[in-house]
Short mmCIF file of C-alpha atoms and ligand atoms in Angstrom, two decimals:
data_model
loop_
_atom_site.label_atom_id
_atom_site.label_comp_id
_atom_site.label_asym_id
_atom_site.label_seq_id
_atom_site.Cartn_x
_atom_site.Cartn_y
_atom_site.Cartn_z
CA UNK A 162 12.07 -30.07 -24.39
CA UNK A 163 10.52 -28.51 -21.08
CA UNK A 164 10.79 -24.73 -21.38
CA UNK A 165 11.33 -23.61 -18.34
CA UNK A 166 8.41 -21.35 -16.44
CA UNK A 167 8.82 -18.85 -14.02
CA UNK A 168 5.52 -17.73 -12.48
CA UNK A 169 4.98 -14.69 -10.39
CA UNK A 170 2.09 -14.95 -7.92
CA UNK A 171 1.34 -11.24 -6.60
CA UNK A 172 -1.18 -12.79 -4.09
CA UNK A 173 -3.16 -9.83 -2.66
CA UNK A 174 -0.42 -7.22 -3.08
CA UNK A 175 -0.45 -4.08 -4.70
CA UNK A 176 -1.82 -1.39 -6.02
CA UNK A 177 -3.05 0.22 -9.53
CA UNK A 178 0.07 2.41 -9.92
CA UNK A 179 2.02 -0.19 -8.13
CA UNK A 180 1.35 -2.62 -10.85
CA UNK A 181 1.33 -0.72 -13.56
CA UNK A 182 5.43 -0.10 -12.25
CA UNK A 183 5.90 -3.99 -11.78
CA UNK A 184 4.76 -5.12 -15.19
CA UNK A 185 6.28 -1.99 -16.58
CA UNK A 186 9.57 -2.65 -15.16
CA UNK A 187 9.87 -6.38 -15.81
CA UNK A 188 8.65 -6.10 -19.42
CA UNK A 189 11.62 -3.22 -19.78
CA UNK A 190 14.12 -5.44 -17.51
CA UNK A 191 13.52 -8.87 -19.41
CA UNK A 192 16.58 -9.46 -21.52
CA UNK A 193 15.70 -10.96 -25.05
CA UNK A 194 17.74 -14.27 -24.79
CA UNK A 195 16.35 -14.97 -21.37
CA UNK A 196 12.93 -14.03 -22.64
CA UNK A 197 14.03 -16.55 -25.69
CA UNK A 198 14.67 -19.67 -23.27
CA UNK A 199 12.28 -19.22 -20.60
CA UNK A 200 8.25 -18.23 -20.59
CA UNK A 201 7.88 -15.69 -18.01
CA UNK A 202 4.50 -15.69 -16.87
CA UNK A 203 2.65 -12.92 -14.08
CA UNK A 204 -0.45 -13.79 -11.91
CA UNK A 205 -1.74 -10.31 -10.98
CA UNK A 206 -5.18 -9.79 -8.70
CA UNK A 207 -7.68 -10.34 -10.71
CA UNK A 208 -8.80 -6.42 -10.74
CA UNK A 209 -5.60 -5.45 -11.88
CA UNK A 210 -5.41 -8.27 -15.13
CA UNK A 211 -6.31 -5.36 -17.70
CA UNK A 212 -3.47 -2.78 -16.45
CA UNK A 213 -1.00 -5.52 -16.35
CA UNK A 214 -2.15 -6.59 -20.03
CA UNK A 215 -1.45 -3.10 -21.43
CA UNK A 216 1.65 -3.48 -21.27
CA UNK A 217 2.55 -7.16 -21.51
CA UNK A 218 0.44 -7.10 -25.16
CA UNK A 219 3.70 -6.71 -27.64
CA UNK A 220 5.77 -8.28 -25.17
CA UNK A 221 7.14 -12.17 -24.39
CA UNK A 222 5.73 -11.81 -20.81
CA UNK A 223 2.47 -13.85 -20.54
CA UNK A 224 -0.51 -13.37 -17.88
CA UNK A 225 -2.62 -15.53 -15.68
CA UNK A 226 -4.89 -15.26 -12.74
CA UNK A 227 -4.96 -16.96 -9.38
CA UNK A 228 -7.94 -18.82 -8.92
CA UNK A 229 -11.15 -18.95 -10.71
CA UNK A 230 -14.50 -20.56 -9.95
CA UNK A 231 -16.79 -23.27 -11.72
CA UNK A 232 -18.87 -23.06 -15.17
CA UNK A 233 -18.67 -19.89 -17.26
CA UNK A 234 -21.75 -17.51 -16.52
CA UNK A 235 -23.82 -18.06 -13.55
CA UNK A 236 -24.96 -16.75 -9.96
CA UNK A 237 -22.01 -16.71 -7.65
CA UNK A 238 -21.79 -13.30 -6.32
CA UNK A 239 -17.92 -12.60 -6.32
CA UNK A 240 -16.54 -15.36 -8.49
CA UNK A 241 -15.00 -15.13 -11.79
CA UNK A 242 -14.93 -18.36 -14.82
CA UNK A 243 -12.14 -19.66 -16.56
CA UNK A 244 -14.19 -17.81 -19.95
CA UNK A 245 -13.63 -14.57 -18.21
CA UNK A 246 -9.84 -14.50 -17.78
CA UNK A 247 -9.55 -16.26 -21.19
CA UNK A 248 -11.62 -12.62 -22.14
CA UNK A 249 -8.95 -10.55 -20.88
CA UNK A 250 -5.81 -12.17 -21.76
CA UNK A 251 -4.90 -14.58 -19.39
CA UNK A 252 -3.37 -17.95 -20.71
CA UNK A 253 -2.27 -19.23 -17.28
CA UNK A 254 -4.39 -19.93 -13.99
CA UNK A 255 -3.11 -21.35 -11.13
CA UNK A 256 -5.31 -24.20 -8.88
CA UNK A 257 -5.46 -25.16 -5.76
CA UNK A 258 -2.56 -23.08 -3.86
CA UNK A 259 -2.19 -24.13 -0.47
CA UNK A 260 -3.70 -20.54 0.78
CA UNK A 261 -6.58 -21.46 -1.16
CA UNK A 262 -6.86 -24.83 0.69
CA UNK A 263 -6.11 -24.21 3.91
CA UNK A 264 -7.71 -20.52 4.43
CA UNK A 265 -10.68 -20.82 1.86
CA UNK A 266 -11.10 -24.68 2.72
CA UNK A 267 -11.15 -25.52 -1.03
CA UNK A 268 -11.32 -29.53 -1.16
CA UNK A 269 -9.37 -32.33 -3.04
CA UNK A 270 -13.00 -32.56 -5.22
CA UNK A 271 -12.87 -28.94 -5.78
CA UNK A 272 -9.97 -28.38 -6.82
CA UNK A 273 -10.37 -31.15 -9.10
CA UNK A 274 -13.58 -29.36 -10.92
CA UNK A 275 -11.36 -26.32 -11.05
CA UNK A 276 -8.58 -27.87 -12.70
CA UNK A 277 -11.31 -29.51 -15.14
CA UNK A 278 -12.58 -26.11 -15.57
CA UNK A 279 -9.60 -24.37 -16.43
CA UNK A 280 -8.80 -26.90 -19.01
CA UNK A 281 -12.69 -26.72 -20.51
CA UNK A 282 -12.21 -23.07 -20.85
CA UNK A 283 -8.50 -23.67 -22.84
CA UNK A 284 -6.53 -22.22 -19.60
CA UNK A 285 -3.48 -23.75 -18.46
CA UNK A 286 -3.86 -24.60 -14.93
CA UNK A 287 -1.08 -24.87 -12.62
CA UNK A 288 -2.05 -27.38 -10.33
CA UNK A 289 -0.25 -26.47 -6.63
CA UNK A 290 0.16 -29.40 -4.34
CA UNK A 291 2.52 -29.59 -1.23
CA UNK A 292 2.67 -30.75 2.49
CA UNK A 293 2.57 -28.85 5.70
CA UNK A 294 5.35 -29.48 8.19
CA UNK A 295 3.52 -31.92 10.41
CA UNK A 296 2.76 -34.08 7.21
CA UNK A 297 6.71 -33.66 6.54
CA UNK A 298 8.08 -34.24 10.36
CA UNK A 299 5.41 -37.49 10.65
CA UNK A 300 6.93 -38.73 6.71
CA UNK A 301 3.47 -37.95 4.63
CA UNK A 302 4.99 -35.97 2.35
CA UNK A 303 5.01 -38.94 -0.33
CA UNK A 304 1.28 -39.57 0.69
CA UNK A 305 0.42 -35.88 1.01
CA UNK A 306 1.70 -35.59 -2.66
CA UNK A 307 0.00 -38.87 -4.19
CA UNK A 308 -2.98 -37.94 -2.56
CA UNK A 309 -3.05 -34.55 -4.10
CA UNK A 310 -2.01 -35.89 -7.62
CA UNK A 311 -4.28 -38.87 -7.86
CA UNK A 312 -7.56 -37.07 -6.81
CA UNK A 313 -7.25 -34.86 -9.99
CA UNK A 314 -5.77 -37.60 -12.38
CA UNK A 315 -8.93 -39.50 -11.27
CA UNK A 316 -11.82 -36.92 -11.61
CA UNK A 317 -10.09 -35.01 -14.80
CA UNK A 318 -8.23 -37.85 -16.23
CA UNK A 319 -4.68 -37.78 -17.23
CA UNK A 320 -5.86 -36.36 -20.92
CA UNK A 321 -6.67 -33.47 -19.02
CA UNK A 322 -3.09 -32.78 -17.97
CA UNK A 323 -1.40 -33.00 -21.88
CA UNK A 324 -0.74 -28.68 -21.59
CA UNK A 325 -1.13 -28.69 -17.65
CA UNK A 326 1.81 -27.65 -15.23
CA UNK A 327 2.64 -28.68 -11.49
CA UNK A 328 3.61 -26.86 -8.88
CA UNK A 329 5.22 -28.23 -6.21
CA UNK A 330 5.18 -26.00 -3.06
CA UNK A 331 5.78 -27.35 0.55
CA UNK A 332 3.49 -25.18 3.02
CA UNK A 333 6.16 -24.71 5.29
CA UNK A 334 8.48 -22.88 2.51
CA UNK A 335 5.48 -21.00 1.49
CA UNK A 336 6.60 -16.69 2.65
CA UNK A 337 8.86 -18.10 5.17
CA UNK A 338 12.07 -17.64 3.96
CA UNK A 339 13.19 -21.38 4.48
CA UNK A 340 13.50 -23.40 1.18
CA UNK A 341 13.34 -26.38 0.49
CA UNK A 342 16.88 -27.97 -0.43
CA UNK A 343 17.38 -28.32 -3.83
CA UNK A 344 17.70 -31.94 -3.37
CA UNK A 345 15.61 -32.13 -1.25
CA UNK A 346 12.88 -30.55 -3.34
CA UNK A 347 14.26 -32.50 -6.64
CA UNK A 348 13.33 -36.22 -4.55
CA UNK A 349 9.75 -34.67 -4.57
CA UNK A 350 9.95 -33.54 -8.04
CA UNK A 351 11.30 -37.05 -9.30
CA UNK A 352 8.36 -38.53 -7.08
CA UNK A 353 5.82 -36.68 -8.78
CA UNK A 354 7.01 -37.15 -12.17
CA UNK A 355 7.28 -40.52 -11.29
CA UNK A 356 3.04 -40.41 -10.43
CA UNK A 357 2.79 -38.87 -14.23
CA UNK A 358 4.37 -41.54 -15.56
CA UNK A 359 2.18 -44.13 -14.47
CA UNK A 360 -0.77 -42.58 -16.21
CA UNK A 361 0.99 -41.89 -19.43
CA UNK A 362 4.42 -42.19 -19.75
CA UNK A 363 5.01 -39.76 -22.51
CA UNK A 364 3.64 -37.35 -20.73
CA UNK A 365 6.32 -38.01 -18.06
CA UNK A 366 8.79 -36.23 -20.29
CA UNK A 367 7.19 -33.19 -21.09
CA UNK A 368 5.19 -32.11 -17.84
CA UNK A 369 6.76 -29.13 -15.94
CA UNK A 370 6.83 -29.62 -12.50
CA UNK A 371 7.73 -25.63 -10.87
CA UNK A 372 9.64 -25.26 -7.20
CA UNK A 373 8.09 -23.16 -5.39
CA UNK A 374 8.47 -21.83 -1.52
CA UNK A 375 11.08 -18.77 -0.43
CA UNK A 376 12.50 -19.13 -3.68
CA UNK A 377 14.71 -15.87 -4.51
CA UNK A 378 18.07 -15.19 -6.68
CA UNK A 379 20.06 -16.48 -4.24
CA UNK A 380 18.94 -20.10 -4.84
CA UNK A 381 17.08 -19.62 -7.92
CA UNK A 382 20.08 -21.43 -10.09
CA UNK A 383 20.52 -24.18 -7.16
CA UNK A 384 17.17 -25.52 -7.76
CA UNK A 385 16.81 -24.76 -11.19
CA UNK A 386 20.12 -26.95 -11.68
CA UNK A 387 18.26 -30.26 -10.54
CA UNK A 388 17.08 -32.42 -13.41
CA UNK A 389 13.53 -32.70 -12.41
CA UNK A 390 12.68 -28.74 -11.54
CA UNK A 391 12.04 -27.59 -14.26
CA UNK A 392 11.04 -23.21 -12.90
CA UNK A 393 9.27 -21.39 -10.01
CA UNK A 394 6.36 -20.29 -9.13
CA UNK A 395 7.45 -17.28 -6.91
CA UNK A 396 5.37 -15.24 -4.28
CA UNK A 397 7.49 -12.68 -2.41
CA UNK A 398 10.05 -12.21 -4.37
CA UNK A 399 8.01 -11.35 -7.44
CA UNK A 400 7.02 -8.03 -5.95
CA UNK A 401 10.70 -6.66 -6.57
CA UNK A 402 10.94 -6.60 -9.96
CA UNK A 403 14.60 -6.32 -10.06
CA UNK A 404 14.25 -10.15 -7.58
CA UNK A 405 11.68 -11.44 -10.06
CA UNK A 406 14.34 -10.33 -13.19
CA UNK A 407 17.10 -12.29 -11.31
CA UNK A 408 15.53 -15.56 -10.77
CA UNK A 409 14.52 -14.99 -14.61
CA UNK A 410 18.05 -14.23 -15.57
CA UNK A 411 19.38 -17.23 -13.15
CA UNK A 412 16.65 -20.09 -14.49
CA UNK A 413 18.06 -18.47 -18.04
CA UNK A 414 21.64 -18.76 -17.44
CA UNK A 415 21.16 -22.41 -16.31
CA UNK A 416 18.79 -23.57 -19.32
CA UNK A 417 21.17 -22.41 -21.51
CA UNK A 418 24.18 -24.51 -19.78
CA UNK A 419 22.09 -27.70 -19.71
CA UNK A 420 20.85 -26.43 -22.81
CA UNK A 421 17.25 -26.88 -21.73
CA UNK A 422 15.87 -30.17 -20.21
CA UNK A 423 15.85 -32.73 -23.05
CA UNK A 424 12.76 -35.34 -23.44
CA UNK A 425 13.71 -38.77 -22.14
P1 LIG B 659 6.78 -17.29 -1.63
O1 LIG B 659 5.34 -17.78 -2.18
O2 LIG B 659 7.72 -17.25 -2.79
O3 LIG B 659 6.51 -15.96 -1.02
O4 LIG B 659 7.22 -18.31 -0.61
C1 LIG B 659 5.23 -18.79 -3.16
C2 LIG B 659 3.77 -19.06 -3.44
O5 LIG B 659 2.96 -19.06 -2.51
O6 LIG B 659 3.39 -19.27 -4.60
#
């Protein structure tokens, strides 16, 4: 079975008392069934990881970080390893998010040692892959996506990706209030498993491949209802807590009437 994820990425948003009243609120807002069916997972700045993990500690929610950097000790003024979120808590990092490649000009071999990095240092990375508009409007999104994929399978190998999770977020959905259509998205999530598969087919099965891009309560259970999307990874709208607990409650309400994605 794929449980299904839902991932909130507070980018740079926030502050102390701010988040402190997010986690707060979610962890008192999370019903126990939906908390039961789905893994709820938070991706606070990095300075704010401790506050947030005060209260998640005795709670089902789970933390993660946004980024990290290579190795675990060394001299790279501002960076932070995989061994140092692992230190406070986190279980989750995400890799490679399109405003880490397009504004921090991280490159397909980067983000390949970082995904081998998180995985070295027993993180689960959350590999984020997606095409920009032009690569959509010219039909690279297929490419875009393979090219993304295979540059990691081939530097971290596929063994790498047994806990790993994808995230599949077109740049052009990315804070902009369009989506992606729900089957529109599912083609690319189908494609992607479909990449998976021909590395290791078992694999295939169990991967979890998140939406993400605009996506809010009001199309939360839309995409969540396609076979191959399997949660979110949600920016904007996981700033609201009572948003965030929506999309939780709506991913919740539709694993339990497909009762959860079955293997095979
Ligand atoms: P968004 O961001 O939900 O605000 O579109 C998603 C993301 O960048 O992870």
């Amino acid at each position: 079975m794929r449980k299904p994820l839902i991932a909130g990425n507070w980018k740079m948003h926030g502050s102390r008392a701010q988040a402190q009243q997010l986690v707060e609120s979610i962890h008192r807002g999370l019903a126990k069934p939906t908390a039961e069916q789905i893994e709820v997972l938070i991706l606070p700045p990095y300075v704010y990881l401790l506050e947030a993990l005060k209260f998640i500690q005795h709670s089902p929610l789970t933390l993660g970080a946004q980024d990290l950097y290579l190795g675990t000790q060394g001299a790279y003024t501002g960076c932070i390893s995989g061994q140092m979120l692992v230190d406070v808590g986190c279980r989750y990092v995400l890799i490679g998010h399109s405003e880490r490649r397009t504004i921090f000009k991280e490159s397909l071999s980067l983000v390949a040692e970082k995904f081998i990095a998180a995985v070295d240092a027993k993180l689960i990375p959350i590999l984020c892959i997606g095409e920009t508009k032009r690569e959509r409007d010219e039909n690279k999104t297929e490419a875009i996506i393979a090219e993304q994929v295979n540059s990691v399978i081939e530097v971290a190998g596929i063994e790498r990706f047994q806990q790993a999770v994808i995230a599949y977020e077109p740049v052009w959905a990315i804070g902009t209030g369009v989506t992606a259509s729900p089957q529109n998205a599912q083609d690319v999530h189908a494609y992607i498993r479909n990449i998976i598969m021909k590395n290791n087919v078992d694999l295939a099965s169990t991967i979890r491949i998140l939406y993400g891009g605009s996506m809010k309560p009001e199309n939360a259970a839309a995409l969540l209802s396609m076979p191959d999307i399997d949660g979110g990874l949600i920016g904007g709208a996981s700033l609201n807590a009572e948003h965030f607990l929506a999309i939780c409650a709506a991913v919740s309400n539709e694993a339990a009437a497909i009762k959860l994605k079955k293997i095979g």
